[in-house]
Structures are given as C-alpha cells and as structure tokens.
Coordinates of C-alpha atoms in Angstrom, one line a residue:
Chain P
M1 CA -7.6 22.6 -12.3
L2 CA -5.5 25.0 -10.3
N3 CA -6.3 23.1 -7.1
E4 CA -5.3 19.8 -8.7
L5 CA -2.0 21.3 -9.6
K6 CA -1.4 22.6 -6.1
E7 CA -2.2 19.1 -4.7
L8 CA 0.3 17.7 -7.2
W9 CA 2.9 20.1 -6.0
R10 CA 2.3 19.1 -2.4
F11 CA 3.1 15.5 -3.4
R12 CA 6.2 16.3 -5.5
G13 CA 8.3 14.2 -3.0
L14 CA 6.3 11.1 -3.9
L15 CA 6.6 11.9 -7.6
W16 CA 10.4 12.0 -7.2
Q17 CA 10.4 8.8 -5.2
L18 CA 8.3 6.9 -7.8
V19 CA 10.6 8.1 -10.6
R20 CA 13.6 6.9 -8.5
R21 CA 11.8 3.6 -8.0
D22 CA 11.2 3.2 -11.7
L23 CA 14.8 4.0 -12.6
K24 CA 16.2 1.6 -10.0
V25 CA 13.8 -1.3 -10.5
R26 CA 13.8 -1.4 -14.3
Y27 CA 17.3 -2.9 -14.7
K28 CA 17.9 -3.9 -11.0
N29 CA 18.5 -7.6 -11.7
S30 CA 20.3 -7.2 -15.0
R31 CA 24.1 -6.9 -15.4
L32 CA 24.1 -4.3 -18.2
G33 CA 21.6 -1.9 -16.6
F34 CA 21.0 1.2 -18.7
L35 CA 22.5 -0.4 -21.8
W36 CA 19.2 -2.2 -22.2
S37 CA 17.6 1.2 -22.9
I38 CA 20.0 2.0 -25.7
A39 CA 20.6 -1.5 -27.1
P40 CA 17.2 -2.1 -28.8
P41 CA 17.2 1.1 -30.9
L42 CA 20.9 0.5 -31.8
M43 CA 20.1 -3.1 -32.9
Q44 CA 17.1 -1.9 -34.8
V45 CA 19.2 0.8 -36.6
A46 CA 21.8 -1.8 -37.5
C47 CA 19.2 -4.1 -39.1
I48 CA 17.5 -1.2 -40.9
T49 CA 20.9 0.0 -42.2
F50 CA 21.6 -3.6 -43.3
A51 CA 18.4 -3.9 -45.2
F52 CA 18.6 -0.5 -47.0
R53 CA 22.3 -0.7 -47.7
Y54 CA 22.5 -4.2 -49.2
A55 CA 18.9 -4.8 -50.5
T56 CA 18.5 -1.4 -52.0
D57 CA 20.9 1.4 -53.0
F58 CA 19.0 3.9 -50.9
A59 CA 21.3 4.0 -47.9
A60 CA 24.4 4.7 -50.0
K61 CA 23.1 8.2 -50.8
F62 CA 23.4 9.3 -47.2
N63 CA 26.8 10.4 -45.7
N64 CA 25.9 8.2 -42.8
Y65 CA 22.6 6.4 -43.0
S66 CA 22.8 4.9 -39.5
A67 CA 23.0 8.4 -38.0
F68 CA 20.0 9.4 -40.0
V69 CA 18.0 6.5 -38.7
L70 CA 19.3 6.7 -35.1
V71 CA 18.4 10.4 -34.8
A72 CA 14.8 9.4 -35.5
M73 CA 14.9 6.2 -33.6
I74 CA 15.7 7.8 -30.2
P75 CA 12.6 10.0 -30.0
W76 CA 10.6 7.1 -31.4
T77 CA 11.8 4.7 -28.8
Y78 CA 11.0 7.2 -26.0
F79 CA 7.5 7.7 -27.4
Q80 CA 6.9 4.0 -27.8
T81 CA 8.1 2.7 -24.5
A82 CA 6.6 5.6 -22.5
I83 CA 3.1 5.1 -24.0
L84 CA 3.3 1.4 -23.6
D85 CA 4.4 1.6 -20.0
S86 CA 1.8 4.2 -19.2
S87 CA -1.0 1.9 -20.4
Q88 CA -0.3 -0.5 -17.6
S89 CA 0.9 2.0 -15.0
I90 CA -2.4 2.6 -13.1
L91 CA -3.2 -1.1 -13.0
L92 CA 0.2 -1.9 -11.6
M93 CA -0.4 0.5 -8.8
Y94 CA -4.0 -0.5 -8.3
G95 CA -3.3 -2.1 -4.9
V96 CA -1.9 1.2 -3.6
I97 CA -4.6 3.5 -4.9
K98 CA -7.3 1.3 -3.4
K99 CA -5.7 1.7 0.0
V100 CA -4.0 5.1 0.2
Y101 CA -5.0 8.5 -1.0
L102 CA -2.6 10.1 -3.4
P103 CA -3.0 12.3 -6.5
R104 CA -3.5 9.6 -9.1
E105 CA -1.8 11.6 -11.9
I106 CA 1.5 11.0 -10.1
I107 CA 1.5 7.5 -11.4
P108 CA 1.5 8.1 -15.2
L109 CA 3.6 11.3 -14.6
S110 CA 6.4 9.3 -12.8
N111 CA 6.3 6.9 -15.6
A112 CA 6.6 9.6 -18.3
I113 CA 9.5 11.3 -16.3
S114 CA 11.5 8.1 -15.8
N115 CA 11.3 7.3 -19.5
F116 CA 12.2 10.9 -20.2
I117 CA 15.4 10.5 -18.2
H118 CA 16.3 7.4 -20.3
F119 CA 15.5 9.5 -23.4
L120 CA 18.0 12.2 -22.3
L121 CA 20.7 9.5 -21.6
S122 CA 20.1 8.1 -25.0
W123 CA 20.8 11.5 -26.6
L124 CA 24.1 11.6 -24.6
V125 CA 25.1 8.3 -26.2
F126 CA 24.1 9.7 -29.6
F127 CA 26.1 12.9 -29.2
V128 CA 29.2 10.9 -28.3
F129 CA 28.6 8.8 -31.5
L130 CA 27.9 11.9 -33.7
W131 CA 30.4 14.4 -32.5
G132 CA 33.0 12.1 -30.9
Y133 CA 33.1 9.2 -33.3
L134 CA 31.8 10.5 -36.7
R135 CA 33.3 13.9 -36.0
A136 CA 30.3 15.6 -37.5
P137 CA 30.1 19.4 -37.2
I138 CA 27.9 21.0 -34.6
L139 CA 25.2 22.9 -36.5
P140 CA 23.8 26.3 -35.4
T141 CA 20.3 24.8 -35.5
V142 CA 21.3 22.7 -32.4
I143 CA 19.8 25.6 -30.4
W144 CA 16.4 24.0 -31.2
F145 CA 17.3 20.8 -29.5
P146 CA 16.1 21.8 -25.9
Y147 CA 12.8 23.1 -27.4
L148 CA 12.3 19.8 -29.3
V149 CA 13.0 17.8 -26.2
L150 CA 10.5 19.8 -24.2
V151 CA 7.7 19.6 -26.8
Q152 CA 8.2 15.8 -27.0
F153 CA 7.9 15.6 -23.3
M154 CA 4.6 17.5 -23.4
L155 CA 3.3 15.2 -26.2
V156 CA 4.3 12.0 -24.5
T157 CA 3.0 13.1 -21.1
G158 CA -0.4 14.2 -22.5
L159 CA -0.9 10.9 -24.3
S160 CA 0.4 8.9 -21.3
L161 CA -2.3 10.5 -19.1
L162 CA -5.0 9.7 -21.7
V163 CA -3.9 6.1 -22.4
S164 CA -3.3 5.3 -18.7
A165 CA -6.8 6.5 -17.7
L166 CA -8.6 4.8 -20.7
N167 CA -6.8 1.5 -20.0
V168 CA -8.3 1.3 -16.5
F169 CA -11.8 1.0 -18.0
Y170 CA -11.1 -0.7 -21.3
E171 CA -8.1 -3.0 -21.2
D172 CA -8.4 -3.3 -25.0
V173 CA -6.6 0.0 -25.1
K174 CA -3.2 -1.5 -24.4
Y175 CA -3.6 -3.9 -27.4
I176 CA -4.8 -1.1 -29.7
V177 CA -1.9 1.1 -28.6
S178 CA 0.7 -1.6 -29.2
I179 CA -0.7 -2.4 -32.7
L180 CA -0.8 1.3 -33.6
L181 CA 2.8 1.8 -32.3
G182 CA 4.0 -1.1 -34.5
L183 CA 2.4 0.6 -37.6
F184 CA 3.8 4.0 -36.8
L185 CA 7.4 2.8 -37.2
F186 CA 6.6 2.8 -40.9
L187 CA 4.3 5.8 -41.1
L188 CA 6.8 8.2 -39.4
P189 CA 9.9 9.5 -41.2
I190 CA 12.2 7.1 -39.4
M191 CA 13.7 5.0 -42.2
Y192 CA 13.2 7.7 -44.8
I193 CA 13.0 11.5 -44.8
V194 CA 10.0 13.7 -45.1
E195 CA 11.1 15.2 -48.5
Q196 CA 10.6 11.8 -50.1
V197 CA 6.9 11.8 -49.0
I198 CA 6.4 15.4 -50.0
Y199 CA 8.0 15.4 -53.4
T200 CA 8.2 11.8 -54.6
S201 CA 4.9 10.3 -53.4
N202 CA 1.3 10.6 -54.5
L203 CA 0.5 11.5 -50.9
G204 CA 2.5 14.7 -51.2
R205 CA 0.6 15.7 -54.3
W206 CA -2.8 14.6 -53.0
A207 CA -5.5 17.2 -52.7
G208 CA -3.5 19.9 -54.4
G209 CA -0.5 19.6 -52.1
W210 CA -2.5 19.4 -48.9
G211 CA -1.5 15.8 -48.4
A212 CA 1.9 16.9 -47.4
Y213 CA 0.5 19.4 -44.9
I214 CA -1.7 16.7 -43.4
Y215 CA 1.3 14.3 -43.1
M216 CA 3.3 17.0 -41.3
L217 CA 0.5 17.9 -39.0
N218 CA 1.3 14.9 -36.8
P219 CA 3.4 16.5 -34.0
L220 CA 5.7 13.4 -33.9
T221 CA 6.5 13.7 -37.6
A222 CA 7.4 17.3 -37.2
L223 CA 9.5 16.5 -34.1
I224 CA 11.4 13.7 -35.7
N225 CA 12.0 15.8 -38.8
G226 CA 13.1 18.6 -36.5
F227 CA 15.6 16.5 -34.5
R228 CA 17.1 15.3 -37.7
K229 CA 17.5 18.7 -39.2
A230 CA 18.7 20.4 -36.1
L231 CA 21.5 17.8 -35.6
L232 CA 22.5 16.4 -39.0
E233 CA 23.8 17.9 -42.3
P234 CA 21.7 17.5 -45.4
P235 CA 22.1 14.2 -47.4
H236 CA 23.3 13.9 -51.0
P237 CA 20.8 15.8 -53.3
D238 CA 20.2 12.7 -55.3
V239 CA 18.1 11.3 -52.4
I240 CA 15.2 13.6 -53.3
K241 CA 13.7 13.6 -56.7
G242 CA 11.7 16.6 -57.9
G243 CA 12.5 18.8 -54.9
E244 CA 15.1 20.1 -52.5
Y245 CA 16.1 19.2 -49.0
L246 CA 14.0 21.5 -46.8
P247 CA 15.8 23.4 -44.1
L248 CA 14.5 23.3 -40.5
D249 CA 11.0 24.9 -40.5
P250 CA 10.3 26.9 -37.3
N251 CA 6.6 27.3 -38.2
S252 CA 6.1 23.6 -38.3
L253 CA 7.9 23.1 -35.0
L254 CA 5.9 25.9 -33.3
L255 CA 2.7 24.3 -34.6
S256 CA 3.7 21.0 -33.2
G257 CA 4.6 22.7 -29.9
V258 CA 1.1 24.2 -29.7
L259 CA -0.5 20.9 -30.6
S260 CA 1.5 19.0 -28.1
F261 CA 0.5 21.5 -25.4
C262 CA -3.1 21.1 -26.3
I263 CA -2.8 17.3 -26.1
L264 CA -1.1 17.7 -22.7
V265 CA -4.0 19.9 -21.4
F266 CA -6.6 17.6 -22.8
G267 CA -4.9 14.5 -21.4
Y268 CA -4.7 16.1 -17.9
W269 CA -8.3 17.3 -18.1
Y270 CA -9.6 13.8 -19.1
F271 CA -7.4 12.1 -16.5
N272 CA -8.8 14.3 -13.7
K273 CA -12.3 13.7 -14.9
R274 CA -12.0 10.0 -14.6
K275 CA -9.5 9.5 -11.8
W276 CA -11.9 9.0 -9.0
Q277 CA -13.7 6.3 -10.9
F278 CA -10.5 4.2 -11.1
V279 CA -11.0 2.4 -7.8
E280 CA -14.6 1.8 -8.6
R281 CA -14.3 0.2 -12.0
P282 CA -16.9 -2.6 -12.1
Chain Y
M1 CA -21.4 8.4 27.3
A2 CA -25.0 8.3 26.5
V3 CA -26.2 5.8 23.9
R4 CA -27.2 7.6 20.7
R5 CA -29.7 5.5 18.8
A6 CA -28.9 6.6 15.3
S7 CA -31.3 4.3 13.5
L8 CA -34.4 2.4 14.1
I9 CA -34.5 -1.2 12.8
G10 CA -36.5 -1.3 9.6
N11 CA -36.3 2.4 9.1
D12 CA -32.6 2.5 8.1
R13 CA -33.1 4.9 5.2
N14 CA -34.1 7.8 7.4
A15 CA -31.3 7.2 9.9
G16 CA -29.6 10.5 9.3
D17 CA -32.8 12.5 9.8
L18 CA -32.8 12.0 13.5
F19 CA -29.4 13.7 13.7
M20 CA -30.2 16.4 11.2
T21 CA -33.0 17.7 13.4
A22 CA -30.7 18.2 16.4
P23 CA -27.0 18.5 15.4
P24 CA -24.9 18.3 18.5
D25 CA -22.7 21.2 19.4
A26 CA -19.0 20.9 18.5
P27 CA -16.6 20.0 21.3
P28 CA -14.1 22.7 22.4
G29 CA -11.4 21.2 20.1
G30 CA -13.7 20.8 17.2
W31 CA -14.5 17.6 15.4
A32 CA -11.8 15.4 14.1
I33 CA -14.1 13.7 11.6
E34 CA -17.5 14.9 10.6
I35 CA -19.6 12.5 8.5
E36 CA -23.0 13.7 7.3
E37 CA -25.7 11.7 5.5
L38 CA -22.9 9.7 3.8
R39 CA -24.0 7.4 1.0
K40 CA -21.9 5.2 -1.2
T41 CA -23.1 3.2 -4.2
F42 CA -21.0 0.8 -6.2
V43 CA -21.8 -0.5 -9.7
L44 CA -22.0 -4.3 -9.9
Q45 CA -21.0 -6.1 -13.0
H46 CA -21.6 -9.8 -12.7
R47 CA -20.2 -11.2 -15.9
Q48 CA -16.9 -9.7 -16.8
A49 CA -14.5 -6.8 -16.2
G50 CA -14.7 -3.7 -18.4
T51 CA -13.8 -4.3 -22.0
L52 CA -14.4 -2.1 -25.0
K53 CA -16.8 -4.7 -26.5
R54 CA -19.0 -4.7 -23.4
A55 CA -18.9 -0.9 -23.3
V56 CA -20.1 -0.7 -26.9
L57 CA -22.8 -3.4 -26.4
N58 CA -24.0 -1.8 -23.2
Y59 CA -24.2 1.6 -24.9
F60 CA -26.5 0.2 -27.6
R61 CA -28.5 -2.1 -25.5
R62 CA -28.8 0.2 -22.5
Y63 CA -28.5 -2.4 -19.9
P64 CA -29.7 -1.1 -16.6
R65 CA -26.6 -0.9 -14.4
E66 CA -27.0 -2.9 -11.3
T67 CA -25.9 -1.0 -8.2
R68 CA -25.4 -1.8 -4.6
E69 CA -25.8 0.7 -1.9
V70 CA -23.0 0.0 0.6
L71 CA -23.5 3.0 2.9
R72 CA -27.1 4.3 3.3
G73 CA -26.9 7.6 5.0
V74 CA -24.3 7.4 7.8
T75 CA -24.0 10.4 10.1
L76 CA -21.2 10.3 12.6
R77 CA -19.2 13.0 14.4
I78 CA -16.0 12.1 16.1
P79 CA -14.2 14.5 18.5
H80 CA -10.5 14.7 18.7
G81 CA -8.9 12.2 21.1
E82 CA -11.5 9.4 20.8
T83 CA -10.8 5.9 19.8
I84 CA -13.7 4.6 17.8
A85 CA -14.2 0.9 17.0
L86 CA -16.4 0.0 14.0
I87 CA -18.0 -3.4 14.4
G88 CA -20.5 -5.3 12.3
R89 CA -20.7 -8.4 10.2
N90 CA -19.0 -8.9 6.9
G91 CA -20.3 -6.7 4.1
S92 CA -21.9 -4.1 6.5
G93 CA -19.8 -1.3 5.1
K94 CA -17.1 -0.9 7.7
S95 CA -14.2 -0.9 5.3
T96 CA -15.9 1.3 2.8
L97 CA -16.5 3.8 5.6
L98 CA -12.8 3.7 6.5
S99 CA -11.8 4.1 2.8
L100 CA -14.1 7.2 2.5
I101 CA -12.5 8.8 5.6
A102 CA -9.1 8.0 4.0
R103 CA -10.2 9.7 0.8
V104 CA -9.7 6.6 -1.4
Y105 CA -13.3 6.8 -2.5
K106 CA -15.5 9.9 -3.2
P107 CA -18.9 9.9 -1.6
T108 CA -21.9 9.3 -3.8
S109 CA -23.7 11.9 -1.7
G110 CA -23.3 13.4 1.7
R111 CA -19.9 14.6 3.0
V112 CA -16.9 13.6 5.0
V113 CA -14.8 16.3 6.6
V114 CA -11.5 15.3 8.2
N115 CA -9.7 17.9 10.3
G116 CA -6.1 16.8 10.7
S117 CA -3.5 14.7 9.1
V118 CA -4.5 11.1 8.4
A119 CA -2.4 7.9 8.4
P120 CA -4.4 5.3 6.5
L121 CA -3.4 1.8 7.7
L122 CA -5.9 0.0 5.5
E123 CA -3.2 -2.2 4.2
L124 CA 0.3 -2.2 5.6
G125 CA 3.1 -1.8 3.0
A126 CA 0.8 -0.9 0.1
G127 CA 3.4 0.0 -2.5
F128 CA 6.3 -2.0 -1.1
H129 CA 8.5 -3.2 -4.0
P130 CA 10.1 -6.6 -3.7
D131 CA 13.2 -5.7 -5.6
L132 CA 14.0 -2.6 -3.5
T133 CA 15.9 -2.9 -0.2
G134 CA 14.4 -2.2 3.2
I135 CA 15.9 1.3 3.3
E136 CA 14.6 2.1 -0.2
N137 CA 11.2 0.8 0.7
I138 CA 11.1 3.0 3.8
E139 CA 11.7 6.0 1.6
L140 CA 9.1 4.9 -0.9
Y141 CA 6.4 3.9 1.5
G142 CA 7.0 7.1 3.6
A143 CA 6.5 9.2 0.5
I144 CA 3.3 7.3 -0.4
L145 CA 2.0 8.1 3.1
G146 CA 2.8 11.7 2.5
L147 CA 6.1 12.2 4.3
T148 CA 8.4 14.8 2.9
R149 CA 12.0 13.9 2.2
K150 CA 13.3 16.0 5.1
T151 CA 10.9 14.7 7.7
L152 CA 11.6 11.2 6.6
Q153 CA 15.3 11.7 7.0
E154 CA 14.8 13.0 10.5
R155 CA 12.7 10.0 11.6
F156 CA 14.6 7.4 9.6
D157 CA 16.6 6.0 12.5
S158 CA 13.5 5.9 14.7
I159 CA 11.6 4.0 12.0
V160 CA 14.4 1.4 11.6
S161 CA 14.9 0.9 15.4
F162 CA 11.2 0.5 16.0
A163 CA 10.7 -2.1 13.3
F164 CA 14.0 -4.0 13.7
D165 CA 14.7 -4.1 17.4
R166 CA 16.9 -7.2 17.2
P167 CA 20.4 -7.3 15.6
D168 CA 19.5 -10.4 13.6
L169 CA 16.6 -8.5 12.0
L170 CA 18.6 -5.3 11.5
E171 CA 21.2 -6.9 9.3
K172 CA 18.7 -7.4 6.5
I173 CA 17.9 -3.7 6.2
D174 CA 20.0 -3.3 3.0
T175 CA 18.8 -6.4 1.2
P176 CA 15.9 -6.7 -1.2
L177 CA 12.5 -6.9 0.4
R178 CA 11.7 -10.3 -1.3
N179 CA 14.1 -11.9 1.2
Y180 CA 12.0 -10.6 4.1
S181 CA 9.5 -12.8 5.9
E182 CA 5.8 -11.6 6.0
G183 CA 6.2 -10.6 9.6
M184 CA 9.2 -8.5 8.9
K185 CA 7.4 -6.7 6.1
M186 CA 4.5 -6.0 8.5
R187 CA 6.9 -4.6 11.1
L188 CA 8.4 -2.3 8.6
G189 CA 5.0 -1.1 7.2
F190 CA 3.6 -0.5 10.7
S191 CA 6.7 1.4 11.8
V192 CA 6.7 3.7 8.8
A193 CA 2.9 4.4 9.1
I194 CA 3.2 5.1 12.8
H195 CA 6.0 7.5 12.2
T196 CA 4.0 9.8 9.9
D197 CA 3.0 11.4 13.1
P198 CA -0.7 11.5 12.2
E199 CA -3.5 13.3 14.1
I200 CA -5.9 10.7 12.9
L201 CA -5.1 7.0 12.5
I202 CA -7.4 4.9 10.3
V203 CA -6.8 1.2 10.9
D204 CA -8.4 -1.8 9.2
E205 CA -7.8 -4.9 11.3
V206 CA -4.1 -4.3 11.6
L207 CA -3.8 -2.8 15.0
A208 CA -1.0 -5.1 16.0
V209 CA 1.3 -7.1 13.8
G210 CA 4.2 -9.5 14.0
D211 CA 5.2 -11.8 16.8
E212 CA 4.0 -11.6 20.5
A213 CA 6.8 -9.1 21.4
F214 CA 6.1 -6.8 18.5
Q215 CA 2.3 -6.9 19.1
H216 CA 2.9 -5.7 22.6
K217 CA 5.0 -2.9 21.2
C218 CA 2.2 -2.0 18.8
Y219 CA -0.4 -1.8 21.6
R220 CA 2.0 0.4 23.7
K221 CA 2.3 2.7 20.7
I222 CA -1.5 2.8 20.3
E223 CA -1.8 3.7 24.0
E224 CA 0.8 6.4 23.6
F225 CA -1.3 7.8 20.7
Q226 CA -4.4 7.8 22.9
R227 CA -2.6 9.6 25.7
E228 CA -1.3 12.2 23.3
G229 CA -5.0 12.9 22.3
R230 CA -4.9 11.6 18.8
T231 CA -7.9 10.1 17.2
I232 CA -8.1 6.5 16.1
V233 CA -10.8 4.9 14.0
F234 CA -10.4 1.1 13.6
V235 CA -12.3 -1.9 12.3
S236 CA -12.1 -5.1 14.3
H237 CA -13.8 -8.4 14.7
D238 CA -11.9 -9.2 17.8
M239 CA -14.2 -8.1 20.6
H240 CA -11.4 -8.6 23.1
V241 CA -9.3 -6.0 21.4
V242 CA -12.4 -3.7 21.0
R243 CA -13.1 -3.8 24.7
Q244 CA -9.4 -3.1 25.5
V245 CA -8.7 -0.3 23.1
A246 CA -11.9 1.5 22.1
T247 CA -13.5 4.4 24.0
R248 CA -16.7 4.3 21.8
V249 CA -18.1 1.7 19.5
V250 CA -20.2 2.1 16.4
W251 CA -22.1 -0.9 15.1
L252 CA -22.8 -0.8 11.4
H253 CA -25.5 -3.0 9.9
N254 CA -26.4 -3.1 6.2
G255 CA -24.8 0.2 5.5
S256 CA -26.2 2.2 8.4
I257 CA -25.5 2.7 12.0
R258 CA -27.5 0.4 14.2
M259 CA -26.0 1.5 17.5
D260 CA -23.5 4.1 18.7
G261 CA -22.4 4.4 22.2
S262 CA -20.3 3.1 25.1
V263 CA -18.1 0.1 24.6
E264 CA -19.8 -2.4 26.9
E265 CA -23.3 -1.6 25.8
V266 CA -22.7 -1.8 22.0
V267 CA -20.4 -4.8 22.2
N268 CA -22.9 -6.7 24.3
A269 CA -25.7 -5.9 22.0
Y270 CA -23.7 -6.9 19.0
V271 CA -22.5 -10.2 20.6
N272 CA -26.1 -11.1 21.6
A273 CA -27.4 -10.4 18.1
A274 CA -24.6 -12.5 16.5
D275 CA -25.3 -15.3 18.9
S276 CA -29.0 -15.4 18.2
E277 CA -28.3 -15.2 14.5
A278 CA -26.0 -18.2 14.8
E279 CA -28.6 -20.1 16.8
E280 CA -31.3 -19.4 14.2
Q281 CA -29.0 -20.7 11.4
Q282 CA -28.3 -23.8 13.4
R283 CA -32.0 -24.5 13.8
A284 CA -32.8 -23.9 10.2

C-alpha cells in the first residue's frame, strides 16, 4: 500500500488538474455557476420548512427551523452528490484509462475533492446566513467544526472509492446507490433531531436502549448531529418529550472518526485490489 | 541485423523457449524494453456486459468463463535507440502488446520491464474535454501524460507553436475545444505528447497526423527523436511508412512472434504471406 501511495504522490499534479477540470466544467455553460451547488439544498430546506411549519406545529418550536435543517442539509448534499458522481467517475474516464497509464484512484479522488470544495463553499454561505443575517452567537463548540469536516471527507472518499470500483463491474450499483440515497434523507436526522428518535420513538427504547446506540452508530448520523450541535443553540425544550437536549458528545464523534477512517482504508484497499481489472471488464 | 527466428510455425506455444536457452547479452546502454515470456488472456463474454444479475447467476451456475489468449509467450528485447515496427494482421496482438508496454494492462504471466520514461500515443488526446479551451486542455492532457506543472509551463510556448504554426489556427487557442476541427485536435494532442520529452515513444498508428504540411513536421520530429537515440515502438499497416521509419521489424501472428529481423526481410515475407492469403481467399 505504501508504494501505491508513493505513486499517487508522484501524480499529484494530475490530481490537481482533474480537480480543476471538474470545478471548471461543472457549471461552465451556466450563467449562475456555483449558485447551482447551493440552490438545490436551499430550495429543499424552504420546502421542508413550509411543510413542517404550515402542516404541523413542529417547526414553530425551533428558534429558526430553516437553520436547523440547513445545517444538516449541507453535509447531506455533499455526501449524496459525491457518492452519486463517483459511481460514474471511472466509466466517464474509461477511454483514458484504456489508453494511458495513470494511478486509477486519482479519478474517484479528484471527484471527491472537487465535491469537497463545493462543500466548503456551501458552509461559507451558511456562515454568512447564520452569523451575518440571523446574528446567532458563535458557540465555543465551533472548534469541532474542522474535525467534523475532515471526518466527513474521509467517509465520503472511502465510500467513493468503493462505489466507483464496484460500479465498473456491476452497473446496478449506481441504481442501488441512488435509491438508498433517496431513503437516507428520511432515515438521517435532517428534518428532525436525534433526541426525538432516542426518547420519543420505540426505536430508541428497542433492545433495552441499544436501538438508540445502533442508530447513532452510522457515522453520518453522528456527523450531522455533530455539525448541528457545534454550530446551533439548543431548540425549545418542548421539542423533546421524555428527555433532554443532549450536548455535543465527543465520544460519539471520535467513534465516527474511527469508523470513517476504517471505511477509507477499506475503500482504498478494495479499489487497489480491483483497479487493474477495470480495463479488462468483460 | 541477423534474422532471429523466434518461433516455428505450428509450434507457437514454445516460442519463448528458444530464447530462454540463450538470452542475448545486454547492449552497452542496457535494454530499453525487456519482454519475457509475455502472455495476456482476456475474458470473453458474449451475451451482455457485467450486471449484478449475471454475476449472481454465474456464481451459482458456475459457467466456465470463456477466455482468449491474445499474447502467447512473447519474448522481445529492444535496445535503446531502435525504432521497432510491429506488423501483423488484425487481431494478432499488436495493440495489446503496446498497451502492456504502456502499462495499461497487467500481464497474465511473464514480464515487461521498461527502462526510461514512456509517452504512450495509443490515442491522441485521450482525456481532452470539449468544454475546456485549448490552453486548458494542454494543461490537462500534459498532466495525464505525466508532465509536472513546472515542466509544462516551461514547454508551453513550444507546444503551442508546434501545434498551431499558422496565425489563423493560433487565434482559436483560448476557445473551447468543441469548436476545433478533428485535425486541429490531433495537432494539439501530438504536440503535447511529443513534448513530454520521452525516452521511449509508443505509437499506435498515429505516427503522423493532420494535413500534408503537419505530417511532414511529424516525420521530421520522429527523425529528430531517432537521431537523439530515443526508442520508438510503433504499430502500422502502412508498409511504406514501416520501410521509411523502422530500423527493425517484428511480425506478430496469432499472439506470438513469427519473424523478427531487418526491415526488408520481414516486410517482404509479410507482404508475400498476405498476398498468398488473399489469393487463397479469392480462389475459395
């Protein structure tokens, strides 16, 4: 694996060029450019806020429900677009890898990195909204922010490597992935908060309280929960019945960091195992 | 150069053994490319591309996987400074051999050792993006061929002036590549590839591109490469070009070397064989 990493380092110039290409090409022929990255999550948040504010009284219990959803929607959008893009990434470069030698992992990596840059820019927009427009206080827990961003990058990159390699051999993977991603919008604490699952639901009580642990084991759940708690103040206590709003939990974040790192290593290992078979797929 | 009969007709599988018994001494500069007992097998799938359904079914039914041996034990040693032409009819394994030298494929068995930097011209402009400008594509394609940012910047002007030697071509350099003609894309691809300053050039049928004037320029560049002692391995079906450019010819037939030797000798043998094959087909 060390040799593979050395080879990757030798080709870092190409990695950078491919990231630049992705960033340039994505919105090259559109007038609004980067706005197309931030527009879909904003529109989704607006619709979710509409539904929960006017169809239920749920949203009214938050100081600003839109901010609560948006802080989760940004990591979710990054996760979703990066994984979906990666599923097609190798096949889009198939003509090149059949004709030129290059470390194949550069392709999903450049994809993950260019999406990561969009992710960072989206946070910038969010911070302007949160601290500039809403005038929310900057919490001390914000020091967790760089850690959370890094862990999510590891998670997304690991899964990108896995999905991109699998999709070369089984093109069903991209369909499976897009269906799963559609479902996770509801399974992850995006429109609601984790305390509602832990205290209010049967899932939280299931198996003597282990249901809640299992729910929190998903690194992305822990990350979204972490982003929310690092950046936003607690909501009105009425939101949670039968429990309290939990503070940011370092243990859960460290666990998701370890899990994400394991996923990255596994994804890289699997990719390297299969990468020479890409050009020979029957 | 003496003719080295690497294989006997009808005894192709043992082709490499003749060499293994008496490996030739390395030339003073060392070998540019050493290929030993190289075999390459591909899996054939007749019905459909890989899907999960098929994978699951195959797993349970244990279909025997049909394979095709494209290279059957090729042994070839190329010293620095030689220009090798690979000839042979379609499907004889020429392009696969080039791809293996360019490290696009991994050998099934045997080995390929390449000593020196390689520029693979298997397809010019592999990786060009139609929405990027000429300048941006030079940077991208240069990086794909392994140029660092710094070297690319140093050679940038030279790349541009080689490809676009007329002012009417030059004015398109900062427009998207989709506005380029095929010929202009080829010029750009050739120019970038040639400027990677390779010790070994791997070429598949694209020795010269573009219009008459640019083709002349390409051949002059190839000659310059030869004078500088660089190694060239190319595939061609144009015997005129082979006679003009090559210093040694290797004839591949059904995945093994049928003949390896001086240009005239191998080309004549190949042309005679092709002629008699055509005659037979006509009679049948």
